[in-house]
Coordinates of C-alpha atoms in Angstrom, one line a residue:
Chain A
M17 CA 29.1 16.9 12.2
L18 CA 26.9 14.4 10.5
D19 CA 23.5 14.0 12.0
V20 CA 20.6 11.6 11.2
E21 CA 18.1 14.3 10.1
K22 CA 20.6 15.8 7.7
L23 CA 21.5 12.4 6.2
L24 CA 17.8 11.6 5.7
E25 CA 17.0 15.0 4.1
E26 CA 19.8 14.5 1.6
D27 CA 18.5 11.0 0.7
P28 CA 14.8 11.2 0.2
L29 CA 12.6 8.5 -1.3
E30 CA 11.2 9.7 -4.6
I31 CA 8.2 8.0 -6.2
A32 CA 6.6 9.6 -9.3
G33 CA 8.3 12.9 -8.6
R34 CA 7.0 13.1 -5.0
R35 CA 9.5 13.1 -2.2
F36 CA 9.3 11.3 1.1
K37 CA 11.6 11.5 4.1
S38 CA 10.6 8.1 5.5
R39 CA 11.4 4.9 3.7
L40 CA 8.8 3.0 5.7
I41 CA 5.3 2.5 4.4
I42 CA 2.7 1.0 6.6
G43 CA -0.7 -0.7 6.2
S44 CA -3.8 -0.1 8.1
G45 CA -5.3 -3.6 8.3
K46 CA -5.9 -5.7 11.4
F47 CA -5.2 -3.1 14.1
K48 CA -7.2 -3.3 17.3
S49 CA -8.7 0.2 16.7
F50 CA -8.4 3.2 14.5
Q51 CA -6.8 5.0 17.4
Q52 CA -4.1 2.4 17.7
N53 CA -3.5 2.6 13.9
K54 CA -3.1 6.3 14.2
E55 CA -0.6 6.0 17.1
V56 CA 1.4 3.4 15.2
L57 CA 1.5 5.6 12.1
E58 CA 2.8 8.5 14.1
A59 CA 5.4 6.4 15.9
S60 CA 6.6 4.8 12.7
G61 CA 7.4 8.1 11.0
A62 CA 5.8 6.8 7.8
E63 CA 4.3 9.3 5.4
I64 CA 2.4 6.7 3.3
I65 CA -0.4 4.4 4.5
T66 CA -2.2 1.8 2.5
V67 CA -6.0 1.3 2.7
A68 CA -8.4 -1.1 1.1
V69 CA -11.6 -0.4 -0.9
R70 CA -14.7 -2.1 0.4
R71 CA -18.5 -1.9 0.1
V72 CA -20.2 0.3 2.8
N73 CA -22.3 -1.9 5.0
I74 CA -25.7 -0.5 4.1
T75 CA -27.5 -2.0 7.1
D76 CA -25.0 -0.2 9.5
P77 CA -23.5 2.5 7.3
N78 CA -22.1 5.1 9.8
K79 CA -19.6 3.2 11.9
E80 CA -16.4 4.9 12.7
N81 CA -14.2 5.6 9.7
L82 CA -10.4 5.3 9.3
L83 CA -10.3 8.7 7.7
D84 CA -11.6 10.3 10.9
Y85 CA -8.3 9.3 12.4
I86 CA -5.8 9.7 9.5
D87 CA -5.5 13.1 7.9
P88 CA -5.2 12.8 4.1
K89 CA -3.6 16.2 4.0
K90 CA -0.8 15.0 6.2
Y91 CA -0.3 11.4 4.8
L92 CA -0.5 9.9 1.4
I93 CA -3.4 7.5 1.5
L94 CA -2.4 4.7 -0.9
P95 CA -5.4 2.5 -1.8
N96 CA -4.9 -1.1 -2.8
T97 CA -6.8 -3.5 -5.0
A98 CA -6.5 -6.4 -2.4
G99 CA -9.1 -9.1 -3.0
C100 CA -9.0 -8.8 -6.8
Y101 CA -8.3 -11.9 -8.8
T102 CA -8.4 -10.6 -12.3
A103 CA -7.1 -7.5 -14.2
E104 CA -10.7 -6.4 -14.8
E105 CA -11.7 -6.5 -11.1
A106 CA -8.5 -4.6 -10.2
I107 CA -9.1 -1.9 -12.8
K108 CA -12.7 -1.4 -11.6
T109 CA -11.5 -1.2 -8.0
A110 CA -8.7 1.3 -8.9
M111 CA -11.3 3.5 -10.6
L112 CA -13.4 3.5 -7.4
A113 CA -10.2 4.1 -5.3
R114 CA -9.3 7.1 -7.4
E115 CA -12.7 8.7 -6.8
A116 CA -12.6 7.8 -3.1
T117 CA -9.1 9.2 -2.4
G118 CA -9.1 12.1 -4.9
I119 CA -5.6 11.0 -6.1
N120 CA -4.4 8.7 -8.9
W121 CA -2.0 6.5 -6.9
I122 CA -2.8 2.8 -6.7
K123 CA -1.1 -0.2 -5.0
L124 CA -2.0 -2.8 -7.7
E125 CA -2.6 -6.3 -6.3
V126 CA -4.0 -9.1 -8.4
I127 CA -3.9 -12.3 -6.5
G128 CA -3.5 -15.7 -8.2
D129 CA -4.0 -18.1 -5.4
Q130 CA -6.0 -18.0 -2.1
K131 CA -3.7 -20.1 0.0
T132 CA -0.4 -18.3 -0.7
L133 CA -1.8 -14.9 -1.9
L134 CA 0.9 -14.9 -4.5
P135 CA 0.3 -12.4 -7.3
D136 CA -1.0 -13.4 -10.8
M137 CA 1.8 -11.6 -12.7
E138 CA 0.1 -11.9 -16.1
E139 CA -3.1 -10.3 -14.9
T140 CA -1.2 -7.7 -12.8
L141 CA 0.8 -6.7 -15.8
K142 CA -2.4 -6.4 -17.9
A143 CA -4.0 -4.2 -15.3
A144 CA -0.8 -2.1 -14.9
K145 CA -0.6 -1.4 -18.6
F146 CA -4.2 -0.2 -18.7
L147 CA -4.0 1.9 -15.5
V148 CA -0.8 3.6 -16.6
K149 CA -2.6 4.6 -19.8
E150 CA -5.5 5.9 -17.7
G151 CA -3.0 8.2 -15.9
F152 CA -2.6 6.3 -12.7
V153 CA 0.6 6.2 -10.6
V154 CA 0.8 2.4 -10.4
L155 CA 2.7 0.5 -7.7
P156 CA 2.3 -3.2 -8.4
Y157 CA 2.7 -5.9 -5.8
I158 CA 4.8 -8.5 -7.6
F159 CA 6.6 -11.8 -7.2
D160 CA 10.4 -11.4 -6.7
D161 CA 11.0 -12.0 -10.4
P162 CA 13.6 -9.7 -11.9
V163 CA 12.5 -10.4 -15.5
Y164 CA 8.9 -9.5 -14.8
A165 CA 10.0 -6.5 -12.6
K166 CA 11.6 -5.0 -15.8
K167 CA 8.3 -5.5 -17.7
F168 CA 6.5 -3.5 -15.1
E169 CA 9.0 -0.7 -15.4
D170 CA 8.7 -0.9 -19.2
V171 CA 4.9 -0.4 -19.1
G172 CA 5.4 2.7 -17.0
C173 CA 4.9 1.7 -13.4
A174 CA 6.1 4.2 -10.8
A175 CA 7.7 1.5 -8.6
V176 CA 7.7 -2.2 -8.2
M177 CA 6.8 -4.0 -4.9
P178 CA 8.3 -7.4 -4.8
L179 CA 7.5 -9.6 -1.8
A180 CA 10.0 -10.7 0.9
A181 CA 7.7 -13.7 1.7
P182 CA 4.0 -14.4 1.4
I183 CA 1.6 -11.7 2.7
G184 CA 1.0 -12.0 6.4
S185 CA 3.6 -14.9 6.8
G186 CA 6.2 -12.9 8.8
L187 CA 8.9 -15.2 7.3
G188 CA 11.3 -12.4 6.5
L189 CA 13.4 -12.1 3.3
Q190 CA 13.4 -15.5 1.5
N191 CA 15.4 -14.7 -1.6
P192 CA 17.9 -11.9 -1.2
Y193 CA 19.5 -12.7 -4.6
N194 CA 16.2 -12.1 -6.5
I195 CA 15.7 -8.8 -4.7
M196 CA 19.3 -7.8 -5.5
F197 CA 18.7 -8.8 -9.2
I198 CA 15.5 -6.7 -9.3
K199 CA 17.4 -3.7 -7.9
E200 CA 19.9 -4.2 -10.8
S201 CA 17.3 -4.7 -13.5
V202 CA 15.1 -1.6 -12.8
S203 CA 15.7 2.1 -12.2
I204 CA 12.3 2.8 -10.6
P205 CA 12.0 2.5 -6.8
V206 CA 11.9 -1.1 -5.4
I207 CA 9.6 -1.3 -2.4
V208 CA 9.8 -4.7 -0.6
D209 CA 6.2 -5.5 0.4
A210 CA 4.9 -8.4 2.4
G211 CA 6.6 -11.0 4.6
I212 CA 8.4 -8.8 7.0
G213 CA 8.0 -10.4 10.5
S214 CA 9.7 -7.8 12.8
A215 CA 12.0 -4.8 12.8
A216 CA 15.0 -7.2 12.7
D217 CA 13.9 -8.5 9.3
I218 CA 14.2 -5.0 7.8
P219 CA 18.0 -4.0 7.8
P220 CA 19.1 -7.0 5.7
V221 CA 16.5 -6.0 3.1
M222 CA 17.5 -2.3 3.1
E223 CA 21.2 -3.2 2.9
L224 CA 20.5 -4.7 -0.6
G225 CA 19.8 -1.1 -1.7
V226 CA 16.0 -1.5 -1.7
D227 CA 14.3 1.9 -1.7
A228 CA 11.5 1.3 0.9
I229 CA 9.7 -1.3 3.0
L230 CA 6.0 -1.9 3.3
T231 CA 4.7 -3.7 6.3
N232 CA 1.3 -4.3 8.0
T233 CA 0.8 -7.6 9.9
A234 CA 4.2 -7.4 11.7
L235 CA 2.9 -4.2 13.3
A236 CA -0.7 -5.2 13.9
E237 CA 0.2 -8.5 15.4
A238 CA 3.1 -7.3 17.5
K239 CA 2.5 -7.6 21.3
D240 CA 3.1 -3.8 21.4
P241 CA 2.5 -2.3 17.9
I242 CA 3.7 1.1 18.9
K243 CA 7.1 -0.1 20.2
M244 CA 7.4 -2.2 17.0
A245 CA 6.6 0.9 14.9
I246 CA 9.5 2.8 16.6
A247 CA 11.8 -0.2 16.2
M248 CA 10.9 -0.4 12.5
K249 CA 11.4 3.4 12.0
Y250 CA 15.0 2.9 13.2
A251 CA 15.5 -0.4 11.4
V252 CA 14.7 1.2 8.1
I253 CA 17.1 4.1 8.8
A254 CA 19.8 1.7 10.0
G255 CA 19.5 -0.5 6.9
R256 CA 19.5 2.4 4.6
L257 CA 22.6 4.1 6.1
S258 CA 24.4 0.8 6.2
Y259 CA 23.7 0.3 2.5
L260 CA 24.9 3.8 1.8
A261 CA 28.0 3.3 4.0
G262 CA 28.9 0.1 2.1
R263 CA 29.5 -3.2 3.8
M264 CA 32.9 -4.9 4.1
P265 CA 33.6 -8.0 2.1
K266 CA 32.7 -11.4 3.6
R267 CA 35.6 -13.7 4.2
T268 CA 35.7 -17.4 5.2
Y269 CA 38.5 -17.0 7.7
A270 CA 39.4 -14.6 10.5
V271 CA 41.5 -11.4 10.0
P272 CA 42.8 -9.8 13.2
S273 CA 41.8 -6.3 14.0
S274 CA 44.7 -5.6 16.3
P275 CA 48.4 -5.3 15.2
L276 CA 50.3 -8.6 14.9
K277 CA 53.6 -7.0 15.9
G278 CA 54.5 -5.9 19.4
V279 CA 52.4 -8.3 21.5
P280 CA 53.8 -8.1 25.1
Y281 CA 55.9 -11.1 26.4
K282 CA 56.1 -12.6 22.9
S283 CA 59.6 -13.9 22.0
Chain B
M30 CA -38.6 0.4 -8.0
I31 CA -35.9 -2.1 -7.3
L32 CA -32.2 -1.1 -7.1
Y33 CA -29.3 -3.4 -6.6
I34 CA -27.2 -1.8 -3.9
N35 CA -23.9 -3.4 -3.1
G36 CA -25.2 -6.6 -4.6
E37 CA -28.5 -6.6 -2.6
P38 CA -31.9 -5.9 -4.1
R39 CA -33.5 -2.9 -2.4
Q40 CA -37.0 -1.5 -2.9
V41 CA -37.2 2.3 -3.0
E42 CA -40.4 4.3 -3.0
R43 CA -39.5 7.0 -5.4
E44 CA -37.0 8.1 -8.0
L45 CA -33.7 9.2 -6.4
N46 CA -30.5 10.9 -7.4
L47 CA -27.3 9.7 -5.8
R48 CA -27.3 12.5 -3.2
E49 CA -30.8 11.5 -2.2
L50 CA -29.8 7.8 -2.2
L51 CA -27.1 8.5 0.4
D52 CA -29.6 10.3 2.6
Y53 CA -32.1 7.6 2.1
L54 CA -29.6 4.9 3.2
G55 CA -28.2 7.1 6.1
I56 CA -24.7 7.3 4.6
T57 CA -22.7 10.4 5.4
F58 CA -21.4 12.1 2.3
R59 CA -17.6 12.6 2.4
E60 CA -15.4 14.2 -0.2
I61 CA -12.6 11.8 0.7
G62 CA -13.2 8.2 1.5
L63 CA -16.4 7.6 -0.5
A64 CA -17.1 6.5 -4.1
I65 CA -20.1 5.3 -6.0
S66 CA -20.5 3.5 -9.3
V67 CA -23.7 3.0 -11.2
N68 CA -23.8 0.0 -13.6
G69 CA -20.0 -0.2 -13.4
E70 CA -19.3 3.4 -14.1
V71 CA -17.8 5.5 -11.4
V72 CA -19.7 8.8 -10.8
P73 CA -17.7 11.9 -9.8
K74 CA -19.0 13.5 -6.6
S75 CA -19.9 16.7 -8.5
K76 CA -22.5 14.7 -10.4
Y77 CA -24.3 13.1 -7.5
A78 CA -27.3 15.5 -7.8
E79 CA -27.6 15.0 -11.5
V80 CA -27.5 11.2 -11.8
R81 CA -31.0 9.8 -11.3
L82 CA -31.4 6.1 -10.7
K83 CA -33.6 3.9 -12.8
E84 CA -35.3 0.6 -12.2
G85 CA -32.8 -2.2 -11.9
D86 CA -29.7 -0.1 -11.6
S87 CA -26.8 -1.7 -10.0
V88 CA -25.1 0.7 -7.5
E89 CA -21.8 0.1 -5.7
I90 CA -21.1 2.3 -2.7
I91 CA -17.6 1.9 -1.3
H92 CA -15.5 3.4 1.4
L93 CA -11.8 3.1 2.5
V94 CA -11.1 0.6 5.2
G95 CA -8.0 -0.8 6.9
G96 CA -5.8 -2.9 4.6
G97 CA -2.2 -3.7 3.7

């Protein structure tokens, strides 16, 4: 008999040669407490969690630390370059992140506009090229542009992370066609990052054949983040299996499911 | 001498290496979750005892925090 565990084991997510059972990646921003963040992480089944790089507050240096709650041996801690507006800033931040995490993975983010937080693709590509040469496993946050997505693959990125909608907007998938085109244009994993509003937004994205989902605000701002994490865990599985199962064609008019012949009392 | 730590000028009484600077500031050393750069160059943790700070050095001390 088919069972979920077996299906998931046979279909791992693979990024830069590393295998993951879960196709859900979560962020660690905006949670009420580190304890809540930890419980959400466990409930979500995610194996990768993103973090940000920030200055230690030297007037109050020893506040609680996220890493007291999340074990780097158990989870892949994926640092981001959030808050960077140029390739140079992102590169410097990535160098600090590598020393801080002890691994060479980086979620590359170079923002071009404060209001929309949309990426500056030219600067992101510049930083990606440099960081790949430096030996980083680069996962760039990008606009849902299939032409650019290919350029990121060509310079050696390990995955691309196109947005579903602006960061923190919760608007859900805005352009399924572009995500579909990106899936067709690259062979590296496509991780849809940003814009997911709830678990219900996830299956339609996964059904496009996307490899994984990254979400943060939809968890942190849910009324019950732990329930949302469980919902998302299953939403990702449902969407993935639905994609693998293959959807029926869409039709304009109805097609009966029951036989037309032999209806009782019909003359 | 004056050091610039995370963008702020800070007077220190004597010459310090990076390990001593952490102690001086009351920052707990951690193998994972901490990084320091001096004048823009990231210093590996194995070199904290060797790298001595000079007048006017610009030091960034970072940690990992919640983020998306």
